[in-house]
Amino acid sequence: MAGSGTAHLRGEEALLSVRDLVVEYPTKGGVVQAVSKVSFDVLPGETLGIVGESGCGKSTTGRAVLRLDRLTAGQIDFAGERIDEASGKRMRELRRSIQMIFQDPVASLNPRRSVKDIVVEGLAVTGAPAAERASTSSSILEQVGLGSERFADMMPRQLSGGQAQRVAIGRALALHPQLLICDEPVSALDVSVQAQILNLIEELKAQFNLTVVFIAHDLGVVRAVSDDVLVMYLGKVCEFGDADMVYDQPAHPYTRALLDSVPLTDAERGFTGPALEGDLPSPLSPPTGCRFRTRCPRAEERCAAEEPEIQEIRPGQYAACHFPLSLGATVTLAPAAEEPAAESTPETTSETEAAAVPAAAAEPAATVEPAATIEARTDPVAVPAALEKPAPTDESAAGAKSAPLEKPAPAEKPAPAEKPSPAEKPAPVEEPVPAAKSVPAEAAVPAAAVATAAVVEKSESAGEAAAATTSEPAASAEDVVPAEDVVPAAPAATAEAAKPAAAAAEPVKSEPAKSDI
């Protein structure tokens, strides 16, 4: 929630004091309310960090302090003098004590001047002699880490981003200011260069006894350099207080949401908490009452009707919120995620695998019959209706073999198969015989010989009759039943069907024996 008020101001001892600052920009679509009644102050030698989302009015506030943008309303005091009422001439004199480092260092440098002239450009405006400007230029470049002579004659286009920012810092320090306003000074720099610039600012602050207003959207950078932190949202102040207190125990829901949105180095966690959802409302028509209520999880009817005032939540910590956070409180900004599927325990996994293995093993047994049941017959055999099943194809056999265990078969139990007779041993399941291929006559003869030999053992002339009977069906390939027409018979049905076939074969076996006699 965002509001207004001056309860957090610390009185006349502040070097810079801003009260109810308003900056608006008239446009064809309406009035852009960039800053609306913002108040803060900075003590001598202190660093105030101003943080918030893009478009919250941070940079506009910094530019308004230097009167680079026109003020709509408000009061600005610097060292006991009203800046908002100063004349143009007096404002130019005051700017020697208030310098600014701009966000884009290259764009802020004069492209037609060398580095040594840019650094002392402010002194040239004040009418300082050339000897003073030359000595100051050499000294400042040495302090910002550009002491080599090769940098003095370089043009801005020949500098890297970090080098250009060092030149901008040197230009600001050449006038020995009391207040330094840094507007996103490291946002366009690499991480390693950021550290160098931040360390340089800290060293120069101590050396020149500077008071700094540090504007940034990087929460980590702001905490590293700031003594106090001011959190802004859509042109309003949300929270103000000691940096450690604001970061460790935020009192405002928006501050908590910003901290939870910071990416972590842990790739699995991603963020500290749920990221802030939605975008900033339009500054052309901001929400009534609290401007953060449209994105706040704690908003109620009062937030839409009444604008909150800044109040002290804890000693040294202030927030503009009707329902501030208590110590250790968290904010839920996103709906709770769906509960993940229950992980399978070792017992559940073992039961699932145990159920899947018999089902997968039973599948090839139901589709692949033992090879011993395929017989060559000279007369049709009546087959029970329950056994009339089509022969499995290559695709079904391949599917039965490659069925994955991770997807067990349905819970239906396969029909119990009749137990085979002791004399017949079913073929192994791991090497099923493709049923689509026709059985050649040479492979059918041994099966017929086995069935015939079982009958001949009961006859009186077993030796000669068995040889004659075995040769007759093998002579004609037409007598062999193709595999597509062969119906796999159960072991019991095969034994019963073999009896009439053997009885019909007995007269045929005895005739050659009589003719030989």
Coordinates of C-alpha atoms in Angstrom, one line a residue:
M1 CA 0.0 0.0 0.0
A2 CA 1.2 3.5 -0.8
G3 CA 0.4 6.8 0.8
S4 CA 1.7 10.1 2.0
G5 CA 2.7 11.8 5.2
T6 CA 5.7 13.3 7.0
A7 CA 5.9 11.3 10.2
H8 CA 9.2 9.8 9.1
L9 CA 11.0 13.2 8.7
R10 CA 13.8 13.9 11.2
G11 CA 13.7 17.7 11.5
E12 CA 16.1 20.5 10.8
E13 CA 19.2 18.5 11.2
A14 CA 18.7 17.0 7.7
L15 CA 20.9 18.3 4.9
L16 CA 18.2 17.6 2.3
S17 CA 14.5 17.7 3.2
V18 CA 11.7 17.1 0.7
R19 CA 8.0 17.6 1.7
D20 CA 4.9 16.7 -0.4
L21 CA 6.8 16.7 -3.7
V22 CA 4.4 16.6 -6.7
V23 CA 5.6 16.3 -10.3
E24 CA 3.1 16.0 -13.1
Y25 CA 3.3 16.0 -16.9
P26 CA 0.4 17.2 -19.0
T27 CA -0.2 15.1 -22.1
K28 CA -3.0 14.7 -24.7
G29 CA -4.3 11.6 -22.9
G30 CA -4.4 13.3 -19.5
V31 CA -2.0 14.3 -16.7
V32 CA 0.7 11.8 -15.8
Q33 CA 1.1 11.8 -12.0
A34 CA 4.8 10.8 -11.8
V35 CA 5.3 11.8 -8.2
S36 CA 2.5 12.4 -5.7
K37 CA 3.2 13.9 -2.3
V38 CA 6.6 12.2 -1.7
S39 CA 8.4 13.2 1.5
F40 CA 11.9 12.2 2.8
D41 CA 15.1 13.6 4.2
V42 CA 18.8 12.8 4.3
L43 CA 21.2 13.5 7.1
P44 CA 24.7 14.7 6.5
G45 CA 27.1 11.9 5.6
E46 CA 24.3 9.5 5.1
T47 CA 23.4 7.4 2.1
L48 CA 19.7 7.1 1.3
G49 CA 18.7 4.4 -1.1
I50 CA 15.5 4.9 -3.2
V51 CA 14.2 1.6 -4.6
G52 CA 11.1 0.5 -6.5
E53 CA 9.8 -0.9 -9.8
S54 CA 10.4 0.9 -13.1
G55 CA 7.9 3.7 -13.4
C56 CA 7.5 4.3 -9.7
G57 CA 9.0 7.9 -9.9
K58 CA 12.5 7.3 -8.5
S59 CA 14.5 9.1 -11.2
T60 CA 11.9 11.9 -11.5
T61 CA 12.3 12.5 -7.7
G62 CA 16.1 12.8 -8.1
R63 CA 15.8 15.2 -11.1
A64 CA 13.3 17.3 -9.3
V65 CA 15.7 17.9 -6.4
L66 CA 18.1 19.5 -8.9
R67 CA 15.1 21.2 -10.6
L68 CA 16.0 19.6 -13.9
D69 CA 12.2 18.8 -14.1
R70 CA 9.6 21.4 -13.2
L71 CA 8.0 21.0 -9.8
T72 CA 4.2 21.0 -9.7
A73 CA 4.0 21.4 -5.9
G74 CA 6.0 20.7 -2.8
Q75 CA 8.9 22.0 -0.8
I76 CA 12.6 21.2 -1.1
D77 CA 15.1 22.4 1.5
F78 CA 18.9 22.1 1.1
A79 CA 21.2 23.2 3.9
G80 CA 18.4 25.4 5.2
E81 CA 17.6 27.1 1.8
R82 CA 14.5 26.6 -0.2
I83 CA 15.4 25.2 -3.6
D84 CA 11.8 25.3 -5.0
E85 CA 11.8 29.1 -4.6
A86 CA 15.3 29.8 -5.8
S87 CA 15.9 31.9 -8.9
G88 CA 17.6 30.5 -12.0
K89 CA 20.9 32.3 -11.2
R90 CA 20.9 31.1 -7.6
M91 CA 19.9 27.6 -8.7
R92 CA 23.0 27.4 -10.9
E93 CA 25.1 28.3 -7.9
L94 CA 23.4 25.7 -5.7
R95 CA 24.1 23.0 -8.3
R96 CA 27.8 23.3 -7.6
S97 CA 27.0 21.8 -4.2
I98 CA 24.5 19.2 -5.6
Q99 CA 25.8 17.0 -8.4
M100 CA 24.2 14.1 -10.2
I101 CA 25.5 10.9 -11.9
F102 CA 23.2 10.0 -14.7
Q103 CA 21.9 6.6 -15.6
D104 CA 23.5 6.5 -19.1
P105 CA 27.1 7.6 -18.7
V106 CA 28.0 7.8 -22.4
A107 CA 24.9 9.9 -23.3
S108 CA 25.7 12.3 -20.4
L109 CA 29.2 13.1 -21.7
N110 CA 29.9 15.7 -24.4
P111 CA 31.0 13.6 -27.5
R112 CA 33.1 16.5 -28.9
R113 CA 35.4 16.9 -25.9
S114 CA 38.2 14.9 -24.5
V115 CA 38.1 13.2 -21.1
K116 CA 40.4 15.7 -19.5
D117 CA 38.1 18.6 -20.6
I118 CA 34.9 16.8 -19.6
V119 CA 36.1 16.2 -16.0
V120 CA 36.6 20.0 -15.4
E121 CA 33.6 21.2 -17.4
G122 CA 31.9 22.5 -14.3
L123 CA 35.0 24.5 -13.3
A124 CA 35.1 26.1 -16.8
V125 CA 31.5 27.2 -16.3
T126 CA 32.4 28.9 -13.0
G127 CA 35.3 30.7 -14.7
A128 CA 38.2 28.9 -13.0
P129 CA 41.7 29.6 -14.6
A130 CA 43.2 27.0 -17.0
A131 CA 46.0 26.1 -14.6
E132 CA 43.5 25.2 -11.9
R133 CA 41.4 23.2 -14.4
A134 CA 44.5 21.2 -15.6
S135 CA 45.7 20.3 -12.1
T136 CA 42.2 19.4 -11.0
S137 CA 41.6 17.2 -14.1
S138 CA 44.8 15.2 -13.5
S139 CA 44.0 14.7 -9.8
I140 CA 40.4 13.7 -10.3
L141 CA 41.3 11.2 -13.1
E142 CA 43.8 9.6 -10.7
Q143 CA 41.2 9.3 -8.0
V144 CA 38.7 7.5 -10.2
G145 CA 41.2 5.1 -11.6
L146 CA 42.0 6.7 -14.9
G147 CA 45.4 8.2 -14.1
S148 CA 47.1 7.0 -17.2
E149 CA 48.0 9.7 -19.7
R150 CA 46.3 7.7 -22.5
F151 CA 42.8 8.4 -21.0
A152 CA 43.2 12.1 -20.9
D153 CA 43.0 12.6 -24.6
M154 CA 40.4 9.9 -25.3
M155 CA 36.9 10.8 -26.6
P156 CA 33.8 9.4 -25.0
R157 CA 33.2 7.0 -27.9
Q158 CA 36.5 5.3 -27.2
L159 CA 35.6 4.4 -23.6
S160 CA 33.9 1.4 -22.2
G161 CA 30.8 1.6 -20.0
G162 CA 32.8 1.4 -16.8
Q163 CA 35.4 3.9 -17.9
A164 CA 32.7 6.4 -19.0
Q165 CA 30.9 6.0 -15.7
R166 CA 34.2 6.8 -13.9
V167 CA 34.6 10.0 -16.0
A168 CA 31.0 10.9 -15.0
I169 CA 31.8 10.4 -11.3
G170 CA 35.0 12.4 -11.7
R171 CA 33.1 15.3 -13.3
A172 CA 30.7 15.4 -10.4
L173 CA 33.4 15.3 -7.8
A174 CA 35.5 18.1 -9.4
L175 CA 33.2 20.7 -7.9
H176 CA 33.5 19.3 -4.4
P177 CA 29.8 18.9 -3.8
Q178 CA 28.0 18.2 -0.5
L179 CA 25.2 16.1 -2.0
L180 CA 25.7 13.5 -4.7
I181 CA 22.6 12.0 -6.4
C182 CA 23.3 8.7 -8.2
D183 CA 20.6 7.8 -10.7
E184 CA 21.1 4.1 -11.6
P185 CA 24.9 4.5 -11.8
V186 CA 25.7 0.8 -12.2
S187 CA 22.5 -0.6 -14.0
A188 CA 24.2 -0.7 -17.4
L189 CA 27.5 -2.2 -16.2
D190 CA 28.8 -5.8 -15.8
V191 CA 28.8 -7.3 -12.4
S192 CA 32.5 -7.0 -11.9
V193 CA 32.5 -3.4 -13.0
Q194 CA 29.5 -2.7 -10.8
A195 CA 31.6 -3.8 -7.8
Q196 CA 34.4 -1.5 -8.8
I197 CA 32.1 1.5 -9.2
L198 CA 30.3 0.9 -5.9
N199 CA 33.6 0.6 -4.1
L200 CA 34.8 3.8 -5.7
I201 CA 31.7 5.7 -4.6
E202 CA 32.2 4.4 -1.0
E203 CA 35.8 5.5 -1.0
L204 CA 35.1 9.0 -2.4
K205 CA 32.2 9.4 0.0
A206 CA 34.5 8.9 2.9
Q207 CA 37.2 11.0 1.4
F208 CA 35.0 14.0 0.4
N209 CA 32.5 13.6 3.3
L210 CA 29.6 13.3 0.8
T211 CA 25.9 12.8 1.4
V212 CA 24.5 10.4 -1.2
V213 CA 21.1 9.7 -2.6
F214 CA 21.4 6.3 -4.4
I215 CA 18.6 5.5 -6.8
A216 CA 18.3 1.9 -8.2
H217 CA 16.0 -1.0 -8.8
D218 CA 18.5 -3.6 -7.8
L219 CA 17.7 -4.5 -4.2
G220 CA 21.0 -6.1 -3.5
V221 CA 23.0 -3.0 -4.7
V222 CA 20.8 -0.7 -2.6
R223 CA 21.3 -2.6 0.6
A224 CA 25.1 -2.8 0.0
V225 CA 25.5 1.0 -0.1
S226 CA 22.6 2.4 1.9
D227 CA 22.1 3.5 5.5
D228 CA 18.4 4.1 5.1
V229 CA 16.0 2.9 2.4
L230 CA 12.9 4.5 0.8
V231 CA 10.5 2.2 -1.0
M232 CA 8.3 3.8 -3.7
Y233 CA 5.3 2.6 -5.7
L234 CA 3.5 4.5 -8.4
G235 CA 4.7 7.9 -7.2
K236 CA 4.0 7.2 -3.5
V237 CA 6.1 6.3 -0.5
C238 CA 5.5 2.8 0.9
E239 CA 8.1 2.3 3.5
F240 CA 11.1 4.1 5.1
G241 CA 13.6 3.0 7.6
D242 CA 17.0 1.5 8.4
A243 CA 18.2 -0.7 5.6
D244 CA 18.8 -3.8 7.7
M245 CA 15.5 -3.5 9.4
V246 CA 13.5 -2.9 6.1
Y247 CA 15.2 -5.9 4.4
D248 CA 15.1 -8.3 7.4
Q249 CA 11.6 -7.4 8.7
P250 CA 9.6 -5.5 6.1
A251 CA 6.5 -3.9 7.4
H252 CA 4.8 -3.2 4.0
P253 CA 3.3 -5.9 1.7
Y254 CA 4.9 -4.3 -1.3
T255 CA 8.4 -4.4 0.2
R256 CA 7.9 -8.1 1.1
A257 CA 6.8 -8.8 -2.4
L258 CA 9.9 -7.1 -3.9
L259 CA 12.2 -9.1 -1.7
D260 CA 10.4 -12.3 -2.6
S261 CA 10.9 -11.5 -6.3
V262 CA 14.7 -11.4 -6.1
P263 CA 16.1 -14.3 -8.2
L264 CA 18.3 -16.8 -6.3
T265 CA 21.4 -18.6 -7.3
D266 CA 19.7 -21.9 -6.5
A267 CA 18.2 -22.9 -9.8
E268 CA 15.7 -25.3 -8.2
R269 CA 14.2 -22.7 -5.9
G270 CA 14.3 -19.9 -8.4
F271 CA 13.0 -17.1 -6.1
T272 CA 12.8 -16.5 -2.4
G273 CA 9.0 -16.4 -2.6
P274 CA 6.1 -15.9 -5.0
A275 CA 6.9 -13.3 -7.6
L276 CA 4.9 -10.1 -7.6
E277 CA 2.1 -10.5 -10.2
G278 CA 0.7 -7.9 -12.6
D279 CA 1.9 -4.6 -13.8
L280 CA 1.8 -1.1 -12.4
P281 CA -1.5 0.7 -13.0
S282 CA -1.4 3.7 -15.3
P283 CA -0.2 6.9 -13.8
L284 CA -2.8 8.7 -15.9
S285 CA -5.5 7.2 -13.7
P286 CA -4.1 5.6 -10.6
P287 CA -6.3 3.6 -8.2
T288 CA -8.2 5.5 -5.5
G289 CA -7.2 5.2 -1.9
C290 CA -4.2 3.0 -1.7
R291 CA -2.5 2.7 -5.0
F292 CA -1.1 -0.8 -4.3
R293 CA -4.5 -2.2 -3.4
T294 CA -5.1 -3.7 -6.9
R295 CA -2.1 -6.0 -6.4
C296 CA -2.1 -6.4 -2.6
P297 CA -3.2 -9.7 -1.1
R298 CA -4.3 -7.9 2.2
A299 CA -6.5 -5.2 0.6
E300 CA -9.9 -4.6 2.0
E301 CA -12.7 -2.1 1.4
R302 CA -11.0 0.5 3.5
C303 CA -8.0 0.5 1.2
A304 CA -10.1 1.7 -1.7
A305 CA -11.9 4.5 0.2
E306 CA -9.1 5.9 2.4
E307 CA -5.4 6.7 1.5
P308 CA -3.1 5.4 4.2
E309 CA -0.8 7.8 6.1
I310 CA 2.8 7.0 6.9
Q311 CA 3.0 5.7 10.5
E312 CA 5.7 4.3 12.7
I313 CA 5.4 0.5 12.8
R314 CA 8.6 -0.1 14.9
P315 CA 11.2 2.3 16.2
G316 CA 13.0 3.6 13.2
Q317 CA 10.7 1.9 10.7
Y318 CA 7.7 3.6 9.0
A319 CA 5.1 2.3 6.5
A320 CA 2.0 3.7 4.7
C321 CA -0.4 0.8 5.2
H322 CA -3.7 0.1 6.9
F323 CA -2.7 -3.5 7.6
P324 CA 1.1 -3.6 8.1
L325 CA 3.0 -6.9 8.4
S326 CA 3.9 -8.1 11.9
L327 CA 7.3 -9.5 12.7
G328 CA 8.1 -12.7 10.8
A329 CA 4.9 -12.4 8.7
T330 CA 4.8 -13.6 5.1
V331 CA 2.7 -12.6 2.1
T332 CA 1.0 -15.1 -0.3
L333 CA 0.9 -13.3 -3.6
A334 CA 0.1 -16.3 -5.8
P335 CA -2.5 -19.0 -5.5
A336 CA -1.4 -22.1 -3.7
A337 CA 0.1 -24.7 -6.1
E338 CA -1.7 -27.9 -6.6
E339 CA -0.6 -30.7 -4.4
P340 CA 1.9 -32.9 -6.2
A341 CA 1.0 -36.5 -6.9
A342 CA 1.8 -38.8 -4.0
E343 CA 5.2 -40.4 -4.4
S344 CA 5.2 -44.1 -4.6
T345 CA 6.6 -45.8 -1.6
P346 CA 8.8 -48.9 -1.8
E347 CA 5.8 -51.0 -0.7
T348 CA 3.6 -49.5 -3.4
T349 CA 6.3 -49.9 -6.0
S350 CA 6.9 -53.5 -5.2
E351 CA 3.2 -54.3 -5.3
T352 CA 2.8 -52.6 -8.6
E353 CA 5.8 -54.4 -10.1
A354 CA 4.5 -57.7 -8.7
A355 CA 1.2 -57.2 -10.3
A356 CA 2.7 -56.1 -13.6
V357 CA 5.1 -59.0 -14.0
P358 CA 2.4 -61.8 -14.0
A359 CA 0.2 -59.9 -16.3
A360 CA 3.0 -59.3 -18.7
A361 CA 4.2 -62.9 -18.5
A362 CA 0.7 -64.2 -19.0
E363 CA 0.2 -62.3 -22.2
P364 CA 2.7 -64.2 -24.3
A365 CA 1.5 -67.5 -22.8
A366 CA -2.0 -66.8 -24.0
T367 CA -1.0 -65.9 -27.5
V368 CA 1.8 -68.4 -28.2
E369 CA 0.9 -72.1 -28.1
P370 CA 3.4 -75.0 -27.7
A371 CA 4.8 -76.3 -31.0
A372 CA 4.0 -79.9 -30.1
T373 CA 0.2 -79.2 -30.5
I374 CA 0.6 -78.5 -34.2
E375 CA -0.2 -81.8 -36.0
A376 CA -0.7 -82.8 -39.6
R377 CA -4.0 -84.7 -40.1
T378 CA -5.5 -86.3 -43.1
D379 CA -9.1 -85.9 -41.9
P380 CA -10.9 -82.9 -40.3
V381 CA -11.1 -82.9 -36.6
A382 CA -14.0 -81.3 -34.7
V383 CA -12.7 -78.5 -32.6
P384 CA -14.8 -77.2 -29.6
A385 CA -16.1 -73.7 -30.0
A386 CA -14.2 -72.4 -27.0
L387 CA -10.9 -73.2 -28.8
E388 CA -11.8 -71.5 -32.1
K389 CA -9.5 -68.5 -31.8
P390 CA -7.7 -66.7 -34.6
A391 CA -3.9 -67.3 -34.7
P392 CA -2.0 -64.3 -33.4
T393 CA -0.3 -62.0 -35.9
D394 CA 3.2 -60.6 -35.9
E395 CA 2.1 -57.3 -34.5
S396 CA 0.3 -58.9 -31.5
A397 CA 3.2 -61.2 -30.8
A398 CA 5.7 -58.3 -31.0
G399 CA 3.4 -56.1 -28.8
A400 CA 3.2 -58.9 -26.2
K401 CA 7.0 -59.2 -26.1
S402 CA 7.7 -55.5 -25.8
A403 CA 5.0 -54.6 -23.3
P404 CA 6.7 -52.3 -20.7
L405 CA 6.4 -53.1 -17.1
E406 CA 5.8 -49.5 -16.2
K407 CA 2.3 -49.7 -17.7
P408 CA 0.8 -52.9 -16.2
A409 CA -2.1 -54.7 -17.9
P410 CA -5.7 -54.1 -16.7
A411 CA -6.7 -55.8 -13.5
E412 CA -8.6 -58.5 -15.3
K413 CA -7.1 -61.9 -14.6
P414 CA -6.4 -64.1 -17.6
A415 CA -8.4 -67.2 -18.1
P416 CA -6.7 -70.2 -16.5
A417 CA -5.1 -72.4 -19.0
E418 CA -5.4 -76.2 -18.8
K419 CA -2.5 -77.9 -17.5
P420 CA -0.5 -79.7 -20.2
S421 CA 0.1 -83.4 -20.1
P422 CA 3.4 -84.6 -18.7
A423 CA 4.6 -85.7 -22.1
E424 CA 4.2 -82.3 -23.6
K425 CA 6.4 -79.5 -22.5
P426 CA 5.4 -76.0 -23.7
A427 CA 8.0 -73.9 -25.5
P428 CA 9.7 -71.1 -23.5
V429 CA 7.9 -67.8 -23.4
E430 CA 11.1 -65.8 -24.2
E431 CA 11.3 -67.2 -27.7
P432 CA 7.7 -67.5 -29.2
V433 CA 7.3 -68.9 -32.6
P434 CA 5.7 -66.4 -35.0
A435 CA 2.3 -67.9 -35.8
A436 CA 1.9 -65.9 -39.0
K437 CA 4.4 -68.1 -40.8
S438 CA 3.1 -71.4 -42.4
V439 CA 4.5 -74.6 -41.0
P440 CA 6.4 -76.5 -43.7
A441 CA 5.6 -80.1 -44.5
E442 CA 9.0 -81.3 -43.4
A443 CA 8.4 -79.8 -39.9
A444 CA 4.9 -81.4 -39.8
V445 CA 6.1 -85.0 -40.5
P446 CA 7.9 -85.6 -37.2
A447 CA 4.7 -84.5 -35.3
A448 CA 2.6 -86.9 -37.3
A449 CA 5.1 -89.7 -36.8
V450 CA 5.0 -89.1 -33.1
A451 CA 1.2 -89.4 -33.0
T452 CA 1.2 -92.5 -35.3
A453 CA 4.0 -94.2 -33.4
A454 CA 2.0 -93.9 -30.2
V455 CA -0.9 -95.9 -31.9
V456 CA 1.4 -98.4 -33.7
E457 CA 2.8 -99.6 -30.4
K458 CA -0.6 -101.2 -29.6
S459 CA -0.7 -103.1 -33.0
E460 CA 0.7 -106.5 -33.6
S461 CA 2.9 -105.6 -36.6
A462 CA 4.4 -102.3 -35.3
G463 CA 7.7 -102.3 -37.2
E464 CA 6.7 -102.5 -40.8
A465 CA 3.3 -100.9 -40.5
A466 CA 4.8 -97.8 -38.8
A467 CA 7.3 -97.3 -41.7
A468 CA 4.6 -97.6 -44.4
T469 CA 2.1 -95.3 -42.6
T470 CA 4.7 -92.6 -42.0
S471 CA 5.7 -92.4 -45.6
E472 CA 2.2 -92.0 -47.0
P473 CA 1.2 -88.6 -45.5
A474 CA 4.6 -87.1 -46.1
A475 CA 4.4 -87.9 -49.8
S476 CA 1.6 -85.3 -50.4
A477 CA 2.1 -81.7 -49.2
E478 CA -1.6 -81.1 -49.8
D479 CA -2.4 -83.2 -46.7
V480 CA -0.5 -80.7 -44.5
V481 CA -2.9 -78.2 -42.9
P482 CA -1.5 -74.6 -43.3
A483 CA -0.7 -72.7 -40.1
E484 CA -3.5 -70.2 -40.7
D485 CA -6.1 -73.0 -40.6
V486 CA -4.5 -74.9 -37.8
V487 CA -6.4 -74.2 -34.5
P488 CA -4.2 -74.6 -31.4
A489 CA -5.7 -77.5 -29.5
A490 CA -5.5 -78.0 -25.7
P491 CA -3.4 -80.9 -24.6
A492 CA -6.5 -82.9 -23.5
A493 CA -8.4 -82.2 -26.8
T494 CA -5.3 -83.4 -28.7
A495 CA -5.2 -86.7 -27.0
E496 CA -9.0 -87.3 -27.6
A497 CA -8.7 -86.3 -31.2
A498 CA -5.7 -88.6 -31.8
K499 CA -7.7 -91.8 -30.9
P500 CA -10.2 -91.7 -33.8
A501 CA -7.3 -90.7 -36.1
A502 CA -5.3 -93.7 -35.0
A503 CA -8.3 -96.0 -35.3
A504 CA -8.9 -94.9 -38.9
A505 CA -5.2 -95.5 -39.7
E506 CA -5.1 -99.1 -38.5
P507 CA -6.7 -100.7 -41.7
V508 CA -4.4 -98.8 -43.9
K509 CA -1.3 -100.1 -42.0
S510 CA -2.3 -103.8 -42.3
E511 CA -2.9 -103.9 -46.1
P512 CA 0.8 -103.6 -47.2
A513 CA 1.7 -106.4 -44.7
K514 CA -0.8 -108.9 -46.4
S515 CA 0.3 -108.1 -49.9
D516 CA 3.9 -108.8 -49.0
I517 CA 3.0 -112.2 -47.7

